[in-house]
Short mmCIF file of C-alpha atoms in Angstrom, two decimals:
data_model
loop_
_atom_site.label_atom_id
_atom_site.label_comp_id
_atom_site.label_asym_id
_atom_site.label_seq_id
_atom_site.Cartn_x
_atom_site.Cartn_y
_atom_site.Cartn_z
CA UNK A 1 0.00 0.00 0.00
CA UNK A 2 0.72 3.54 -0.01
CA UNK A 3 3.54 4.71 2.07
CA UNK A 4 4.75 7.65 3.07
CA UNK A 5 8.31 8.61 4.88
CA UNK A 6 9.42 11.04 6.63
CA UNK A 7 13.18 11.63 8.65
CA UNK A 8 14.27 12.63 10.76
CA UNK A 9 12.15 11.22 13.50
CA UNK A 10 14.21 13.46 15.94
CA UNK A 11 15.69 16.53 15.38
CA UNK A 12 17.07 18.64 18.63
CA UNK A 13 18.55 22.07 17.57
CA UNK A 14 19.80 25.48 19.01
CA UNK A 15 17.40 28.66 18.96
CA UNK A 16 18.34 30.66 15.58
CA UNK A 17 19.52 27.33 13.85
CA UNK A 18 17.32 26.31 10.64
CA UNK A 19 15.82 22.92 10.54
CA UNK A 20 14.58 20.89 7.73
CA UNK A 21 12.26 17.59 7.57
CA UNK A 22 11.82 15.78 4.87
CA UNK A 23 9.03 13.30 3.33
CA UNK A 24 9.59 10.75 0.74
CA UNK A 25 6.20 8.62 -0.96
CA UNK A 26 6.16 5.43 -2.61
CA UNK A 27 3.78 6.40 -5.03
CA UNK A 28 3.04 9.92 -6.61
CA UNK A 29 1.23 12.38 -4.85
CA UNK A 30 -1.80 14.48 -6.00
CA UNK A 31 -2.09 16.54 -3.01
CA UNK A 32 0.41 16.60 0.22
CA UNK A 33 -0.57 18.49 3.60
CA UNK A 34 2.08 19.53 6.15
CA UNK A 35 0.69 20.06 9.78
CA UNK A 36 2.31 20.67 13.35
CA UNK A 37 1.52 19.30 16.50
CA UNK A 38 2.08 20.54 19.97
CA UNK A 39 2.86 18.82 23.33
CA UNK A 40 -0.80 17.59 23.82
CA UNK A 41 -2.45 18.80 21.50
CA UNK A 42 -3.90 17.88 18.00
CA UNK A 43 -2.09 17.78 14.03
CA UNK A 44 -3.21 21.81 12.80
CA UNK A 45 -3.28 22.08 9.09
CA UNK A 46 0.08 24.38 7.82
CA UNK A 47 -0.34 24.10 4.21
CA UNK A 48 -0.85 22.05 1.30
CA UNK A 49 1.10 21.81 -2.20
CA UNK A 50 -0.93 20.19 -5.42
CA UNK A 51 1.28 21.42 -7.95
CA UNK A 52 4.77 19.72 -9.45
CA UNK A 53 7.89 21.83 -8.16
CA UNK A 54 5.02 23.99 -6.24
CA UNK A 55 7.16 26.35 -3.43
CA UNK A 56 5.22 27.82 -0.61
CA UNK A 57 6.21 30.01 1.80
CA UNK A 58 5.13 31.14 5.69
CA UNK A 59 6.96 33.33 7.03
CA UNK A 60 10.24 31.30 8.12
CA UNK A 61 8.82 28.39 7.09
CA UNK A 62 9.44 27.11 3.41
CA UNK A 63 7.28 24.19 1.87
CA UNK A 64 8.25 22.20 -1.27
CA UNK A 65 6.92 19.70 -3.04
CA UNK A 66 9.10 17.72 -5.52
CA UNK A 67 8.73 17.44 -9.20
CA UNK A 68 7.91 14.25 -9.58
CA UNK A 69 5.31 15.26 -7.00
CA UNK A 70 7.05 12.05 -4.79
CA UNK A 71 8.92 14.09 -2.17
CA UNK A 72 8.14 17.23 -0.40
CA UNK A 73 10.03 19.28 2.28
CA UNK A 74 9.71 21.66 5.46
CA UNK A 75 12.25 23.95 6.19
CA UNK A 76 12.05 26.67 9.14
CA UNK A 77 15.16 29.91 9.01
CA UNK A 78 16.29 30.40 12.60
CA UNK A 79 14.66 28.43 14.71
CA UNK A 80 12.55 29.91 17.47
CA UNK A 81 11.34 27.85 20.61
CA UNK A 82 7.58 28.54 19.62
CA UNK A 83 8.55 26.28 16.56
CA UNK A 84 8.41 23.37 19.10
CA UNK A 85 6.44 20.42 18.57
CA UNK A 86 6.15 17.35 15.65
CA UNK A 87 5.80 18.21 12.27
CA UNK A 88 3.77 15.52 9.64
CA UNK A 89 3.64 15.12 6.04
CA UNK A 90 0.65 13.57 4.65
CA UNK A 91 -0.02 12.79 1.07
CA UNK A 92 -2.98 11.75 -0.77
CA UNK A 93 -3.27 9.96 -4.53
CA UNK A 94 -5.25 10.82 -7.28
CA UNK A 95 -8.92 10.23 -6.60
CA UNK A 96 -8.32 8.97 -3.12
CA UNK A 97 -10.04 9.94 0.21
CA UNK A 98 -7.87 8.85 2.14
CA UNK A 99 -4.66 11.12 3.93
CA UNK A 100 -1.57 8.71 4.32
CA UNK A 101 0.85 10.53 7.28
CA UNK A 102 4.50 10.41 7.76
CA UNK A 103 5.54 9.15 11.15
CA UNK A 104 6.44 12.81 12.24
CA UNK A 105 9.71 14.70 13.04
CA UNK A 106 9.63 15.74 16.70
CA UNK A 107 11.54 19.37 16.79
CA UNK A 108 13.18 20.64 20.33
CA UNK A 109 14.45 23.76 20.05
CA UNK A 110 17.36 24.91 22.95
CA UNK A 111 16.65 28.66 24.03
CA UNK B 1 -8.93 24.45 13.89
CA UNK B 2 -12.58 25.45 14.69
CA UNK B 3 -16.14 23.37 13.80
CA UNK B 4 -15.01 19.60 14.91
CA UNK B 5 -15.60 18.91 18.58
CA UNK B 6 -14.46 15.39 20.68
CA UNK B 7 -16.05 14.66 23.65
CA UNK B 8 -14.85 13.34 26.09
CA UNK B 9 -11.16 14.92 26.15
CA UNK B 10 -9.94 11.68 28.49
CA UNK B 11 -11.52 8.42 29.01
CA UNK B 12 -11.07 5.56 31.48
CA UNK B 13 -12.29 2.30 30.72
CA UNK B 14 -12.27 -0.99 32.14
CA UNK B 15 -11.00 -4.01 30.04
CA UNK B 16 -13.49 -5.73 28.16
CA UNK B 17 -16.19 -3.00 27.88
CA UNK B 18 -17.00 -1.29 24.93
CA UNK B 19 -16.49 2.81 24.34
CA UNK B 20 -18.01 4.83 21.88
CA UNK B 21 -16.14 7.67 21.07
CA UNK B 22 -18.05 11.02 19.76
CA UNK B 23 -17.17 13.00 16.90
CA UNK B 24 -19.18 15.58 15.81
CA UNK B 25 -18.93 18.70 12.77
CA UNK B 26 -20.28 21.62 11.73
CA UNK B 27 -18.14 22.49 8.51
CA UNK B 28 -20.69 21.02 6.00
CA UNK B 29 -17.64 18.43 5.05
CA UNK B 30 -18.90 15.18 3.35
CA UNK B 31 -15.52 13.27 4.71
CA UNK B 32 -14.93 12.26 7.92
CA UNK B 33 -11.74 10.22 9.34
CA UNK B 34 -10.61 8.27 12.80
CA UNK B 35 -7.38 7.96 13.27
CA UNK B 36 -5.45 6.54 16.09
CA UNK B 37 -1.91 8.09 17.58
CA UNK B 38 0.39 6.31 20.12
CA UNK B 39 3.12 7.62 21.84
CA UNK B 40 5.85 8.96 19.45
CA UNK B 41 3.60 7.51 16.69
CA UNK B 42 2.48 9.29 13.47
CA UNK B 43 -1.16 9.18 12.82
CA UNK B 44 -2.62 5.61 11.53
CA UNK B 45 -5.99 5.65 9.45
CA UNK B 46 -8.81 3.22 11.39
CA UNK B 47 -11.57 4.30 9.39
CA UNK B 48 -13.61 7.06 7.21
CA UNK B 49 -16.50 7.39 5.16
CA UNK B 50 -16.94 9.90 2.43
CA UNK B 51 -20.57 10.37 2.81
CA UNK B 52 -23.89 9.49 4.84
CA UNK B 53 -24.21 5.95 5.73
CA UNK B 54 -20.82 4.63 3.81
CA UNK B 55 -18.06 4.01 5.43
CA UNK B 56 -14.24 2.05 4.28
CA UNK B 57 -11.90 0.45 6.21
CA UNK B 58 -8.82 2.11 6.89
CA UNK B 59 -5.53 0.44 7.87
CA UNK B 60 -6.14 -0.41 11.49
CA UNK B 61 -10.12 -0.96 11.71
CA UNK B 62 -9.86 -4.69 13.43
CA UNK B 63 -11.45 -4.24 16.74
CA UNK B 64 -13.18 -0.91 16.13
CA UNK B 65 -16.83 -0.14 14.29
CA UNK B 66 -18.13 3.20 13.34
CA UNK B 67 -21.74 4.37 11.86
CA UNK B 68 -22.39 7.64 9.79
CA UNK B 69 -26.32 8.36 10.19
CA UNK B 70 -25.61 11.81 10.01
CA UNK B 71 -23.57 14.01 7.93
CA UNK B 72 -22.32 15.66 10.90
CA UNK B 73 -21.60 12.49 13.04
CA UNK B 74 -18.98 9.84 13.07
CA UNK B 75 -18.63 7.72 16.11
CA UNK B 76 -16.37 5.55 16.70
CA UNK B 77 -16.60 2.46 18.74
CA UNK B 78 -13.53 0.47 20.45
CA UNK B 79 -14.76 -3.12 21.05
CA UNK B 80 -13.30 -5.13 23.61
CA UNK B 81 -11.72 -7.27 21.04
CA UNK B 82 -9.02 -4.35 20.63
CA UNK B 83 -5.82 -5.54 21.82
CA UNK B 84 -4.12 -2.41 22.61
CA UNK B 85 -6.87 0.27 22.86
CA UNK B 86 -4.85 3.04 25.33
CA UNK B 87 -4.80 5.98 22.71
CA UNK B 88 -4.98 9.32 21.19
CA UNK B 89 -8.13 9.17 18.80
CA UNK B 90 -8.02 12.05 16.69
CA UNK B 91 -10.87 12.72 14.78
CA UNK B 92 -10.74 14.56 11.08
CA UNK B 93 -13.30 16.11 8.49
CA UNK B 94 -12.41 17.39 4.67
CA UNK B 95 -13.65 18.29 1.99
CA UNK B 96 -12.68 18.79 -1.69
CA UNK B 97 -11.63 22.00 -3.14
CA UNK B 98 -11.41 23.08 -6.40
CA UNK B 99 -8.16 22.35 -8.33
CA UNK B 100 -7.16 18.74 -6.13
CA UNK B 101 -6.99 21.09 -3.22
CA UNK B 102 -8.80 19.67 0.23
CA UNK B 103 -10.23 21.53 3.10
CA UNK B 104 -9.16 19.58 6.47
CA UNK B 105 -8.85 19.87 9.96
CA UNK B 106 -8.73 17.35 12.94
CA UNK B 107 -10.65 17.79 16.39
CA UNK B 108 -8.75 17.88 19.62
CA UNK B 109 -8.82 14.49 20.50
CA UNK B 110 -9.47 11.97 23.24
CA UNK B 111 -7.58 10.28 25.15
CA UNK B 112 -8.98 6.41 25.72
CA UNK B 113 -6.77 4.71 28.56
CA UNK B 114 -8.34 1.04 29.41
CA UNK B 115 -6.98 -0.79 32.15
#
């Protein structure tokens, strides 16, 4: 079945340090959603990239999604501690309901 | 994100009783998702249905059963022949934008411990 990857699992860095996660698919992607969960609370949405190549950005926060619409990344430009938490890729195929998530990449930020 | 609401946020149960697990929306989404998060876990897909009174497996829907009378409903219920039913139940809705873009947010969760 569908799989989706995503590494690092862990990721511990300095406050002003940039930090990237990346997310790898076994089959191509129409659609792939990025979302970030806190300590205790729930996955909220970030963004989502449906176009080849497509390059988003949020502030310090840069979204990619790869042209063969297989791989997608997350990068954040200095690192603040409110970037805290675990950050998912999930990726959907053509004509398909169903949202297959990463396993996460769990981001600690040192003040 | 606003319009999906869990109840309860934690949940004690004994072994071998059923739980039913609430989800309800008011987004006007036709989807609706269960998934199931353990500790240091990503997010694993139990079931959803994409409309009123459908619903599909999704990868980890032995032990559990869920209903969809309503478009705004989804309950789930964890039967007592789930092995390992201590979770984080997240609950999701969605639906489908124009240009293969999707509208989706998740509920804050409960919290099932059975001991």
């Amino acid at each position: 079945g569908q799989q989706v990857m995503q590494i690092p699992q862990y990721q511990h860095v300095q406050e002003g340090e940039d930090f990237t996660t990346y997310c790898n698919s076994s089959t191509t992607l129409s659609n792939i959603q990025w979302y970030k969960q806190r300590p205790g609370g729930h996955p909220v949405f970030l963004i989502q990239l449906v176009k080849s190549g497509e390059v988003k950005k949020q502030k310090r926060l840069t979204f990619q999604f790869g042209e063969a619409k297989k791989n997608s990344s997350l990068h954040i430009t200095a690192t603040q501690t409110t970037d805290v938490g675990t950050y998912f890729c999930a990726g959907r195929r053509g004509g398909s309901e169903k949202l297959v998530f990463g396993k996460g990449t769990k981001l600690t930020v040192n003040p | 994100d606003g319009g999906i609401t869990q109840s309860p946020k934690y949940l004690f149960r004994k072994e071998g009783q059923n739980v039913t697990l609430s989800c309800e929306q008011n987004l006007n989404h036709d989807a609706m998702y269960w998934y199931r998060q353990d500790p240091g876990q990503g997010l694993r897909l139990i079931y959803y249905s994409q409309i009123v009174n459908d619903f599909q497996k999704g990868d980890i829907a032995e032990g559990y059963s869920v209903s969809r009378e309503k478009k705004e409903s989804f309950p789930l219920t964890v039967t007592s022949a789930q092995k390992n039913p201590t979770a984080f139940y997240l609950c999701a809705s969605s639906r489908r934008l124009a240009g293969g873009r999707y509208e989706q947010y998740f509920g804050p969760g409960t919290r099932l411990t059975v001991t």
